[in-house]
Coordinates of C-alpha atoms in Angstrom, one line a residue:
Chain I
X231 CA 98.8 144.7 58.0
X232 CA 95.5 143.5 58.4
X233 CA 94.8 143.7 62.1
X234 CA 92.9 140.2 62.0
X235 CA 96.0 138.8 60.6
X236 CA 98.1 140.1 63.2
X237 CA 95.8 138.9 65.7
X238 CA 95.9 135.2 64.4
X239 CA 99.6 135.6 64.4
X240 CA 99.5 136.6 68.0
X241 CA 97.3 133.7 69.0
X242 CA 99.4 131.2 67.1
X243 CA 102.6 132.5 68.7
X244 CA 100.7 132.4 72.1
X245 CA 100.0 128.6 71.8
X246 CA 103.2 127.7 70.4
X247 CA 104.9 129.5 73.4
X248 CA 102.3 128.0 75.9
X249 CA 102.9 124.2 74.2
X250 CA 106.6 124.7 74.0
X251 CA 106.7 125.9 77.9
X252 CA 104.4 123.1 78.9
X253 CA 106.7 120.5 77.3
X254 CA 109.8 121.8 78.5
X255 CA 108.5 122.2 81.9
X256 CA 107.2 118.8 81.9
X257 CA 110.8 117.3 81.1
X258 CA 112.2 119.6 83.9
X259 CA 109.2 119.4 86.3
X260 CA 109.1 115.5 86.7
X261 CA 112.6 114.9 87.7
X262 CA 112.8 117.9 90.0
X263 CA 109.5 117.2 91.7
X264 CA 110.6 113.6 92.1
X265 CA 114.1 114.5 93.6
X266 CA 112.3 117.2 96.0
X267 CA 109.8 114.7 97.4
X268 CA 112.7 112.2 98.0
X269 CA 115.2 114.9 99.4
X270 CA 115.3 114.7 103.0
X271 CA 117.2 118.1 103.7
X272 CA 116.4 121.3 105.3
X273 CA 117.7 122.9 102.0
X274 CA 114.7 121.3 100.5
X275 CA 112.7 124.0 101.9
X276 CA 114.9 126.9 100.3
X277 CA 114.6 125.2 96.8
X278 CA 110.8 125.0 97.4
X279 CA 110.3 128.8 98.2
X280 CA 112.6 129.6 95.4
X281 CA 110.4 127.4 92.8
X282 CA 107.2 129.0 94.4
X283 CA 108.5 132.9 94.3
X284 CA 107.2 133.3 90.6
X285 CA 103.6 132.6 92.1
X286 CA 103.8 135.5 94.5
X287 CA 106.1 137.9 92.9
X288 CA 104.9 140.9 90.6
X289 CA 105.7 139.4 87.0
X290 CA 107.2 143.0 86.3
X291 CA 109.8 142.1 89.0
X292 CA 110.6 138.8 87.5
X293 CA 110.7 140.3 84.3
X294 CA 113.2 143.0 85.4
X295 CA 115.6 140.7 86.6
X296 CA 115.3 138.3 83.9
X297 CA 116.0 141.5 81.8
X298 CA 119.4 142.0 83.6
X299 CA 120.1 138.5 83.3
X300 CA 119.7 138.7 79.5
X301 CA 121.5 142.0 79.4
X302 CA 124.5 141.6 77.0
X303 CA 126.4 144.0 79.6
X304 CA 126.6 141.0 82.2
X305 CA 128.4 137.7 81.8
X306 CA 125.4 135.5 81.9
X307 CA 123.5 137.4 79.3
X308 CA 126.8 137.1 77.0
X309 CA 126.9 133.4 77.7
X310 CA 123.3 132.9 76.9
X311 CA 123.7 134.9 73.7
X312 CA 126.4 132.6 72.5
X313 CA 124.5 129.5 73.5
X314 CA 121.3 130.6 71.8
X315 CA 123.1 132.3 68.9
X316 CA 121.9 135.9 69.4
X317 CA 120.5 137.9 72.3
X318 CA 117.5 136.6 74.4
X319 CA 115.8 140.0 75.1
X320 CA 113.0 140.7 72.3
X321 CA 113.3 137.1 70.9
X322 CA 110.8 134.1 71.1
X323 CA 113.7 132.2 72.7
X324 CA 114.0 134.5 75.4
X325 CA 110.2 134.5 75.8
X326 CA 110.4 130.7 76.1
X327 CA 113.2 130.9 78.6
X328 CA 111.3 133.6 81.0
X329 CA 108.0 131.5 80.5
X330 CA 109.6 128.2 82.0
X331 CA 111.0 130.1 84.9
X332 CA 107.6 132.0 85.4
X333 CA 105.4 128.8 85.2
X334 CA 107.8 126.5 87.0
X335 CA 105.7 126.5 90.2
X336 CA 102.2 125.6 88.1
X337 CA 104.1 122.5 87.0
X338 CA 105.9 121.6 90.0
X339 CA 103.5 122.3 92.8
X340 CA 100.9 119.8 91.9
X341 CA 103.3 117.2 90.9
X342 CA 105.1 117.5 94.3
X343 CA 101.8 117.3 96.2
X344 CA 101.2 113.9 94.2
X345 CA 104.6 112.6 94.8
X346 CA 104.7 113.8 98.6
X347 CA 101.6 111.9 98.9
X348 CA 102.2 108.8 97.0
X349 CA 105.9 108.9 96.3
X350 CA 107.7 107.3 99.2
X351 CA 105.4 104.4 99.7
X352 CA 105.2 103.4 95.9
X353 CA 109.0 103.8 95.3
X354 CA 109.7 101.6 98.6
X355 CA 107.3 99.0 97.1
X356 CA 108.9 99.1 93.7
X357 CA 112.4 99.0 95.1
X358 CA 111.2 96.0 97.5
X359 CA 110.3 94.2 94.2
X360 CA 113.7 94.8 92.6
X361 CA 112.6 97.7 90.5
X362 CA 115.5 100.5 90.3
X363 CA 114.7 104.0 91.0
X364 CA 114.2 105.5 87.5
X365 CA 112.0 102.3 86.3
X366 CA 110.0 103.4 89.6
X367 CA 109.4 106.9 88.6
X368 CA 108.7 105.8 84.8
X369 CA 106.5 102.7 85.5
X370 CA 105.0 103.4 89.1
X371 CA 105.1 106.7 90.0
X372 CA 103.9 108.5 86.8
X373 CA 101.0 106.2 86.1
X374 CA 99.9 106.5 89.8
X375 CA 100.1 110.4 89.5
X376 CA 98.4 110.7 86.0
X377 CA 95.6 112.8 87.1
X378 CA 98.2 115.3 88.8
X379 CA 100.2 115.4 85.6
X380 CA 97.3 116.4 83.6
X381 CA 96.1 118.8 86.1
X382 CA 100.0 120.4 86.1
X383 CA 100.3 120.3 82.3
X384 CA 96.9 122.2 82.1
X385 CA 97.7 124.8 84.6
X386 CA 101.1 125.5 83.0
X387 CA 99.8 125.9 79.7
X388 CA 96.5 128.0 80.7
X389 CA 98.8 130.2 82.8
X390 CA 101.6 130.7 80.0
X391 CA 98.7 131.6 77.6
X392 CA 97.6 134.7 79.8
X393 CA 101.2 135.7 80.4
X394 CA 101.7 139.6 80.3
X395 CA 104.2 141.2 82.6
X396 CA 107.3 139.2 82.0
X397 CA 106.6 139.3 78.2
X398 CA 106.1 143.0 78.3
X399 CA 109.3 143.5 80.0
X400 CA 111.9 141.1 78.0
X401 CA 109.7 140.5 74.9
X402 CA 108.1 143.8 73.9
X403 CA 105.5 143.6 71.2
X404 CA 107.3 142.5 67.8
X405 CA 104.7 140.7 65.5
X406 CA 105.4 137.3 64.8
X407 CA 108.2 137.1 67.3
X408 CA 107.2 138.4 70.6
X409 CA 103.7 139.7 70.4
X410 CA 101.7 137.5 72.3
X411 CA 97.9 137.7 72.6
X412 CA 97.7 139.3 76.0
X413 CA 100.1 142.1 74.5
X414 CA 98.0 142.3 71.2
X415 CA 94.7 143.0 73.5
X416 CA 96.7 145.6 75.3
X417 CA 97.8 147.5 72.4
X418 CA 94.2 147.4 71.0
X419 CA 92.9 148.7 74.2
X420 CA 95.4 151.6 74.2
X421 CA 94.5 152.1 70.6
X422 CA 90.8 152.3 71.7
X423 CA 90.0 149.2 69.3
X424 CA 87.6 147.8 71.6
X425 CA 85.9 145.5 69.1
X426 CA 89.6 143.7 68.3
X427 CA 90.1 143.5 71.9
X428 CA 86.6 141.7 72.6
X429 CA 87.5 139.4 70.1
X430 CA 91.0 138.5 71.4
X431 CA 89.9 138.5 75.1
X432 CA 87.0 136.3 74.4
X433 CA 88.9 133.9 72.4
X434 CA 91.7 133.7 75.2
X435 CA 89.0 133.2 77.8
X436 CA 87.3 130.4 75.6
X437 CA 90.4 128.7 75.0
X438 CA 91.4 128.7 78.9
X439 CA 87.9 127.7 80.1
X440 CA 87.6 124.7 77.7
X441 CA 91.2 123.6 78.3
X442 CA 90.4 123.7 82.2
X443 CA 87.4 121.9 81.7
X444 CA 89.0 119.4 79.8
X445 CA 91.7 118.8 82.1
X446 CA 89.6 118.3 85.0
X447 CA 87.1 116.0 83.3
X448 CA 90.4 113.8 82.1
X449 CA 92.0 114.3 85.7
X450 CA 88.7 112.8 87.6
X451 CA 88.3 110.1 84.9
X452 CA 91.7 109.1 85.4
X453 CA 91.5 108.9 89.3
X454 CA 88.6 106.0 89.6
X455 CA 86.1 107.2 91.9
X456 CA 84.2 105.1 94.5
X457 CA 87.7 103.9 95.4
X458 CA 88.5 102.3 98.9
X459 CA 92.2 102.5 98.1
X460 CA 93.8 105.5 99.8
X461 CA 96.6 105.7 96.9
X462 CA 93.9 107.6 94.7
X463 CA 92.8 110.2 97.2
X464 CA 95.6 112.6 97.2
X465 CA 95.8 112.7 93.4
X466 CA 92.1 113.8 93.7
X467 CA 93.1 116.4 96.2
X468 CA 95.6 118.0 93.7
X469 CA 92.5 118.5 91.4
X470 CA 90.8 120.3 94.0
Chain Q
X250 CA 146.7 80.7 101.6
X251 CA 144.0 82.6 99.6
X252 CA 141.3 84.3 101.6
X253 CA 138.0 85.0 100.2
X254 CA 136.1 87.8 101.7
X255 CA 132.2 88.2 101.0
X256 CA 132.0 91.1 98.2
X257 CA 130.0 94.1 99.0
X258 CA 126.9 94.1 96.6
X259 CA 128.4 91.5 94.3
X260 CA 127.9 87.7 94.2
X261 CA 130.8 85.8 95.4
X262 CA 131.8 82.1 94.6
X263 CA 132.5 80.9 98.4
X264 CA 129.8 78.8 99.8
X265 CA 130.6 79.5 103.5
X266 CA 127.2 80.9 104.0
X267 CA 124.5 80.8 101.4
X268 CA 121.9 81.9 103.8
X269 CA 120.9 84.9 105.6
X270 CA 123.5 86.0 108.2
X271 CA 122.5 89.1 110.4
X272 CA 125.0 90.4 113.2
X273 CA 125.1 93.6 115.4
X274 CA 122.0 94.9 113.6
X275 CA 121.0 98.2 115.3
X276 CA 118.0 100.3 114.5
X277 CA 116.7 103.2 116.7
X278 CA 114.3 100.8 118.0
X279 CA 116.9 98.3 119.4
X280 CA 119.9 100.3 120.3
X281 CA 120.5 98.5 123.3
X282 CA 120.0 95.1 121.8
X283 CA 121.6 94.4 118.5
X284 CA 119.8 91.7 116.4
X285 CA 121.8 88.4 115.3
X286 CA 120.2 85.8 113.1
X287 CA 121.3 83.0 111.1
X288 CA 119.0 81.4 108.4
X289 CA 119.5 78.8 105.7
X290 CA 119.2 79.5 102.0
X291 CA 115.9 78.3 102.0
X292 CA 113.0 77.3 104.2
X293 CA 110.0 79.1 105.6
X294 CA 110.1 80.8 109.2
X295 CA 107.4 82.5 110.8
X296 CA 107.9 85.7 112.9
X297 CA 105.4 86.7 115.6
X298 CA 105.4 88.7 118.9
X299 CA 103.4 91.2 120.6
X300 CA 102.3 94.4 118.5
X301 CA 104.9 97.1 118.5
X302 CA 107.8 94.9 119.5
X303 CA 109.8 95.6 116.2
X304 CA 108.8 93.0 113.6
X305 CA 108.0 95.5 110.7
X306 CA 111.3 97.1 111.7
X307 CA 113.4 94.2 111.4
X308 CA 111.8 93.3 107.8
X309 CA 112.3 97.0 106.8
X310 CA 116.2 97.1 108.0
X311 CA 116.7 93.5 106.0
X312 CA 115.1 95.4 103.2
X313 CA 117.2 98.3 103.7
X314 CA 114.5 100.7 103.9
X315 CA 115.3 101.8 107.5
X316 CA 118.4 103.6 109.0
X317 CA 120.5 101.0 110.6
X318 CA 124.0 99.9 111.1
X319 CA 125.7 96.3 111.5
X320 CA 126.0 93.5 109.2
X321 CA 123.9 91.8 107.0
X322 CA 125.1 89.1 104.3
X323 CA 122.6 87.0 102.1
X324 CA 123.8 84.3 99.7
X325 CA 127.5 85.6 100.2
X326 CA 126.8 88.8 99.2
X327 CA 127.2 91.8 101.7
X328 CA 124.0 94.1 102.1
X329 CA 125.0 96.0 105.0
X330 CA 128.5 96.8 106.5
X331 CA 128.8 99.3 109.3
X332 CA 126.6 101.9 107.7
X333 CA 127.5 101.1 104.2
X334 CA 124.3 99.7 102.6
X335 CA 123.4 98.3 99.4
X336 CA 120.4 100.1 97.9
X337 CA 116.9 98.0 98.5
X338 CA 116.5 97.3 94.6
X339 CA 119.8 95.7 94.5
X340 CA 119.3 93.3 97.4
X341 CA 117.8 89.8 96.1
X342 CA 114.5 90.1 98.1
X343 CA 111.0 91.0 98.0
X344 CA 109.1 92.8 100.9
X345 CA 105.5 92.8 101.1
X346 CA 103.9 95.7 103.3
X347 CA 101.0 95.5 105.8
X348 CA 99.2 97.9 103.5
X349 CA 99.5 96.2 100.1
X350 CA 101.1 99.0 98.2
X351 CA 99.9 98.1 94.8
X352 CA 100.8 100.2 92.1
X353 CA 97.8 102.7 91.8
X354 CA 96.7 104.0 88.0
X355 CA 97.3 100.2 87.0
X356 CA 95.5 97.1 86.7
X357 CA 95.9 94.1 88.7
X358 CA 97.4 92.4 85.6
X359 CA 100.0 95.4 85.2
X360 CA 100.9 95.2 88.8
X361 CA 101.8 91.2 88.5
X362 CA 103.4 91.9 85.0
X363 CA 105.7 94.5 86.4
X364 CA 106.9 92.5 89.3
X365 CA 107.6 89.4 86.9
X366 CA 109.5 91.9 84.6
X367 CA 111.9 92.5 87.2
X368 CA 112.2 89.1 89.0
X369 CA 115.7 87.6 88.9
X370 CA 114.2 84.2 88.5
X371 CA 111.0 84.5 86.5
X372 CA 108.3 82.1 87.1
X373 CA 107.1 79.9 84.2
X374 CA 104.1 81.1 82.3
X375 CA 102.1 78.0 83.5
X376 CA 103.2 78.3 87.0
X377 CA 101.8 82.1 87.1
X378 CA 98.5 80.6 85.7
X379 CA 98.2 78.2 88.5
X380 CA 98.8 80.9 90.9
X381 CA 96.4 83.1 89.5
X382 CA 93.9 80.4 89.7
X383 CA 94.6 79.3 93.4
X384 CA 94.4 82.8 94.5
X385 CA 91.2 83.5 92.5
X386 CA 92.5 86.4 91.1
X387 CA 91.7 85.6 87.3
X388 CA 88.4 87.7 87.4
X389 CA 90.3 90.6 89.0
X390 CA 92.9 90.8 86.2
X391 CA 91.7 93.8 84.6
X392 CA 90.3 95.9 87.3
X393 CA 91.9 98.9 88.3
X394 CA 93.9 98.2 91.7
X395 CA 91.7 101.0 93.2
X396 CA 88.6 99.3 93.1
X397 CA 89.8 96.1 95.0
X398 CA 88.6 95.5 98.5
X399 CA 91.3 95.0 101.4
X400 CA 91.2 91.4 101.1
X401 CA 91.4 91.3 97.5
X402 CA 94.2 93.9 97.6
X403 CA 96.1 91.7 100.1
X404 CA 95.8 88.6 98.0
X405 CA 97.3 90.6 94.8
X406 CA 99.9 91.9 97.0
X407 CA 101.1 88.4 97.9
X408 CA 100.8 87.2 94.4
X409 CA 102.8 89.9 93.1
X410 CA 105.6 88.9 95.4
X411 CA 105.3 85.1 94.3
X412 CA 105.5 86.3 90.6
X413 CA 108.4 88.1 91.6
X414 CA 109.9 85.0 93.1
X415 CA 112.7 86.6 94.9
X416 CA 115.4 84.2 96.7
X417 CA 114.5 86.1 100.1
X418 CA 110.9 86.7 100.7
X419 CA 109.7 89.0 103.5
X420 CA 106.1 89.2 104.4
X421 CA 104.5 91.6 106.9
X422 CA 101.1 90.4 108.0
X423 CA 100.1 89.7 104.4
X424 CA 96.6 88.1 105.0
X425 CA 95.2 90.3 107.9
X426 CA 92.4 91.3 105.7
X427 CA 91.6 88.2 104.2
X428 CA 88.6 85.9 105.0
X429 CA 90.2 83.3 107.4
X430 CA 88.5 80.1 105.9
X431 CA 89.9 81.2 102.3
X432 CA 93.5 81.5 104.0
X433 CA 93.3 78.3 105.9
X434 CA 91.6 76.2 103.1
X435 CA 93.2 77.7 100.1
X436 CA 95.9 80.3 100.2
X437 CA 98.2 78.7 102.8
X438 CA 98.1 75.2 101.3
X439 CA 98.9 76.8 98.0
X440 CA 101.8 78.6 99.4
X441 CA 103.2 75.7 100.9
X442 CA 102.9 73.8 97.7
X443 CA 104.6 76.6 95.9
X444 CA 107.6 77.3 98.1
X445 CA 108.0 73.2 97.8
X446 CA 108.7 73.6 94.1
X447 CA 110.5 77.0 94.2
X448 CA 112.3 76.9 97.2
X449 CA 113.2 80.4 98.7
X450 CA 114.0 81.5 102.1
X451 CA 110.7 83.0 103.3
X452 CA 109.8 85.2 106.8
X453 CA 106.3 85.0 107.4
X454 CA 105.1 87.7 109.9
X455 CA 101.8 87.3 111.4
X456 CA 99.8 87.5 114.6
X457 CA 97.8 84.4 113.6
X458 CA 99.6 81.5 114.8
X459 CA 97.6 79.2 112.7
X460 CA 99.2 80.7 109.7
X461 CA 102.5 80.2 111.1
X462 CA 101.8 76.7 112.3
X463 CA 100.5 75.7 108.6
X464 CA 103.3 77.1 106.8
X465 CA 106.6 77.2 109.1
X466 CA 108.4 74.5 111.2
X467 CA 110.3 77.3 113.3
X468 CA 109.5 80.7 114.1
X469 CA 111.2 83.8 115.3
X470 CA 110.0 85.2 118.4
X471 CA 110.1 89.4 118.8
X472 CA 109.5 90.8 122.2
X473 CA 110.4 94.5 123.2
X474 CA 112.9 94.5 120.2
X475 CA 114.5 91.4 121.5
X476 CA 115.0 88.8 118.6
X477 CA 115.2 85.0 119.3
X478 CA 116.8 82.6 117.4
X479 CA 114.5 80.2 115.5
X480 CA 112.4 78.3 118.0
X481 CA 110.1 75.2 117.7
X482 CA 106.2 75.9 117.4
X483 CA 105.3 74.4 120.7
X484 CA 107.9 77.1 122.3
X485 CA 106.2 80.0 120.5
X486 CA 103.0 78.5 121.7
X487 CA 104.1 78.7 125.1
X488 CA 105.3 82.3 124.6
X489 CA 102.0 83.6 123.1
X490 CA 99.9 81.8 126.0
X491 CA 102.5 83.7 128.3
X492 CA 101.4 86.7 126.8
X493 CA 98.0 86.3 126.4
X494 CA 98.2 86.7 122.7
X495 CA 97.7 83.4 121.7
X496 CA 94.8 81.3 121.3
X497 CA 96.2 77.7 120.9
X498 CA 92.7 76.0 120.6
X499 CA 93.8 74.7 117.3
X500 CA 96.6 72.1 117.0
X501 CA 99.1 71.4 114.4
X502 CA 99.3 67.7 113.3
X503 CA 101.1 66.0 110.8
X504 CA 100.4 62.8 108.6
X505 CA 101.5 61.0 105.8
X506 CA 99.7 61.1 102.6
X507 CA 98.2 57.6 101.2
X508 CA 95.8 58.5 98.4
X509 CA 93.4 61.2 97.2
X510 CA 90.2 59.9 95.5
X511 CA 86.8 61.4 95.1
X512 CA 88.1 64.7 96.7
X513 CA 88.7 62.8 100.0
X514 CA 92.3 62.8 101.0
X515 CA 93.3 59.8 103.1
X516 CA 96.2 60.5 105.7
X517 CA 98.2 57.8 107.8
X518 CA 98.5 58.9 111.2
X519 CA 100.7 56.3 113.2
X520 CA 99.1 53.5 111.4
X521 CA 95.5 54.9 111.4
X522 CA 93.9 56.3 108.3
X523 CA 92.1 59.8 108.8
X524 CA 90.2 61.4 105.8
X525 CA 90.1 64.9 105.0
X526 CA 87.9 66.8 102.5
X527 CA 88.0 70.2 100.6
X528 CA 91.8 69.6 99.9
X529 CA 93.5 72.6 97.9
X530 CA 97.2 71.6 97.9
X531 CA 98.7 68.9 95.4
X532 CA 99.8 66.2 97.2
X533 CA 101.5 62.9 96.3
X534 CA 101.5 59.7 98.3
X535 CA 104.3 59.7 100.9
X536 CA 104.4 63.4 101.1
X537 CA 104.1 64.7 104.9
X538 CA 101.1 67.0 105.4
X539 CA 100.6 69.3 108.1
X540 CA 97.0 70.4 109.3
X541 CA 95.2 72.2 112.0
X542 CA 92.5 70.7 114.0
X543 CA 90.0 72.9 116.2
X544 CA 89.8 71.8 119.9
X545 CA 86.0 72.4 119.6
X546 CA 85.4 70.1 116.6
X547 CA 86.3 67.0 118.6
X548 CA 84.2 64.8 120.5
X549 CA 85.3 62.0 122.7
X550 CA 83.8 58.5 123.3
X551 CA 84.8 55.8 126.2
X552 CA 83.9 53.1 123.7
X553 CA 84.8 52.8 120.1
X554 CA 81.8 54.2 118.2
X555 CA 79.6 52.4 115.5
X556 CA 79.3 53.3 111.8
X557 CA 78.8 57.3 111.6
X558 CA 78.9 60.0 109.0
X559 CA 81.6 61.2 111.1
X560 CA 84.8 59.6 108.9
X561 CA 87.6 60.1 111.5
X562 CA 88.0 58.1 114.8
X563 CA 91.3 58.2 116.5
X564 CA 92.3 56.3 119.5
X565 CA 93.9 58.8 122.0
X566 CA 95.4 59.0 125.1
X567 CA 94.2 61.3 127.7
X568 CA 97.5 63.1 128.8
X569 CA 96.2 66.0 130.7
X570 CA 93.1 68.2 131.9
X571 CA 92.9 71.8 132.2
X572 CA 90.1 74.1 133.4
X573 CA 89.1 76.8 131.1
X574 CA 87.9 80.0 132.2
X575 CA 84.4 79.7 130.5
X576 CA 83.7 76.5 132.3
X577 CA 85.0 74.1 129.7
X578 CA 87.6 71.5 129.9
X579 CA 90.6 71.6 127.7
X580 CA 91.9 67.8 127.1
X581 CA 95.5 67.2 126.0
X582 CA 95.5 64.2 124.1
X583 CA 98.1 61.9 122.2
X584 CA 98.0 59.8 119.2
X585 CA 101.1 58.3 117.4
X586 CA 103.5 60.6 119.0
X587 CA 101.4 63.8 118.2
X588 CA 99.6 66.0 120.8
X589 CA 96.5 67.8 120.2
X590 CA 93.8 69.5 122.3
X591 CA 90.1 68.9 122.5
X592 CA 87.7 71.2 124.5
X593 CA 84.4 69.7 125.9
X594 CA 82.1 70.5 128.6
X595 CA 82.3 70.1 132.2
X596 CA 79.4 68.0 132.1
X597 CA 80.7 65.7 129.3
X598 CA 83.9 65.5 131.3
X599 CA 81.9 64.3 134.6
X600 CA 79.6 61.8 132.6
X601 CA 82.6 60.2 130.9
X602 CA 84.4 60.1 134.2
X603 CA 87.7 60.9 131.9
X604 CA 91.0 59.9 133.8
X605 CA 94.2 60.9 132.8
X606 CA 96.5 57.9 130.9
X607 CA 93.4 56.0 129.8
X608 CA 92.6 55.6 126.2
X609 CA 89.5 57.0 124.3
X610 CA 88.2 57.6 120.9
X611 CA 88.4 61.0 119.3
X612 CA 85.9 61.8 116.7
X613 CA 86.0 64.7 114.1
X614 CA 84.8 65.5 110.5
X615 CA 86.6 65.3 107.4
X616 CA 85.8 68.8 106.7
X617 CA 87.4 70.1 110.0
X618 CA 90.9 69.5 109.0
X619 CA 92.0 72.8 108.0
X620 CA 95.1 73.8 105.8
X621 CA 95.2 71.0 103.4

């Protein structure tokens, strides 16, 4: 097989994985961050630590435990393989599953910061006008947190693009199925194909840089500057 | 015999108490003195008292946004019984906050539209247009709320509540950052006019007694977490004076509307016509209008003055004289069963040889009648 074709395939797979992970995490992350921001319990700290763990753990540790979780020798793995019609190890579905867990803090943390800053004040104001909680989330809190949402999605996407350790542990390097750019790059280096490695590395760096710049620009343009309203400031803070 | 109990969170058909009924309401602030309150289904009530006395806590407790226990019933619907509380969005009320809390990331128009969309009694389109104009919000409609000044944000927040038109409307110092002249000349007459046409039970919290005098007939007093039953305005003025918070240099006067022509409103005050200009409200002949008269705007003559550009000349009886700390004299005057104050210098008082029980002539300009 032509090496360039395999690289394009890896790039496409990586973008598909990052896009799907971002979409799934948006659907999971928004209600999760919202519930967490409203939850007045000491258990909240435990849940927040759990969500933050992938940020600090070496990816191989997470990958190792996911490998055990997906293993057909144990009940969860058997149940998951039935649910997804096949084992999750060495499959794209398994990769998506792992990425969602791995990138969870990158989606939830910026949202949580925005919701903590704005959430209670705005949902109280919405409720005080007869707006029910879910409508308050969709019509009040999300528009107020637009900049944080852009930031969270961009971070999640960019982070999933560069994922290596978890993919290596549970995905391997099956071309077209689990061979993402970071793995292909590693294989090029191992085979001393430095030209191909350069091409992939530069491509990934370019995509990530453009993405983060675009997110930053969009984030700033969504949160009006010269504002004397304090509501906008925490959102700006999320973007750093 | 059939006994009908108020239903929890559901409308009932009984007509025992259609207004607001609060009993044994306890928050962490007033653990020793539970709040009791009975108010009718409609009417405007002021709420004032020293800072930190618990006014905002009371409003938050009524709205279900503060942990409390006790009983709250409004329009035969139970909102709170013991610790069982109905969620805020299910209570037929609106609450405005001191810090406006406009919905960020949206325009002024979006904020207003959202409040109207979730209204249980949506206002007609033309009424919304009238309010927008009276509040001077039209030019700001498409602005993001983050770009509004403090006063503009407060005006939008009050308008958002009016667009919501809830049966119980709670306001927490809503005009503290708005220009005073605009509040007295334009916004308060518009509000009074609006609630005359769309009745609701309104609790208007303010440190500004002028606002309360112009909007309400009665007022609640909160002091060290003690809540009074509705009191008359002179009773509130006395309490404000005793706390040193009040500045009763503006007097509230009521008069009957005679006519409006050339922008000049003619009012009947005990058989004597007085005139007011820069009128903002919608008045009809026979309406009773309330307005404020600044003590420093009144001059006194011993004899009836001749023709003057000052349109208003009212025969008044001097009831009492009181020395003010700054050397001026505060005169309590009576005209047609109404009392008001005039501040003059000690020198004027000596020159005119003012005596209690004597009739004099009080003059004031048509433009000095605030709140019409």
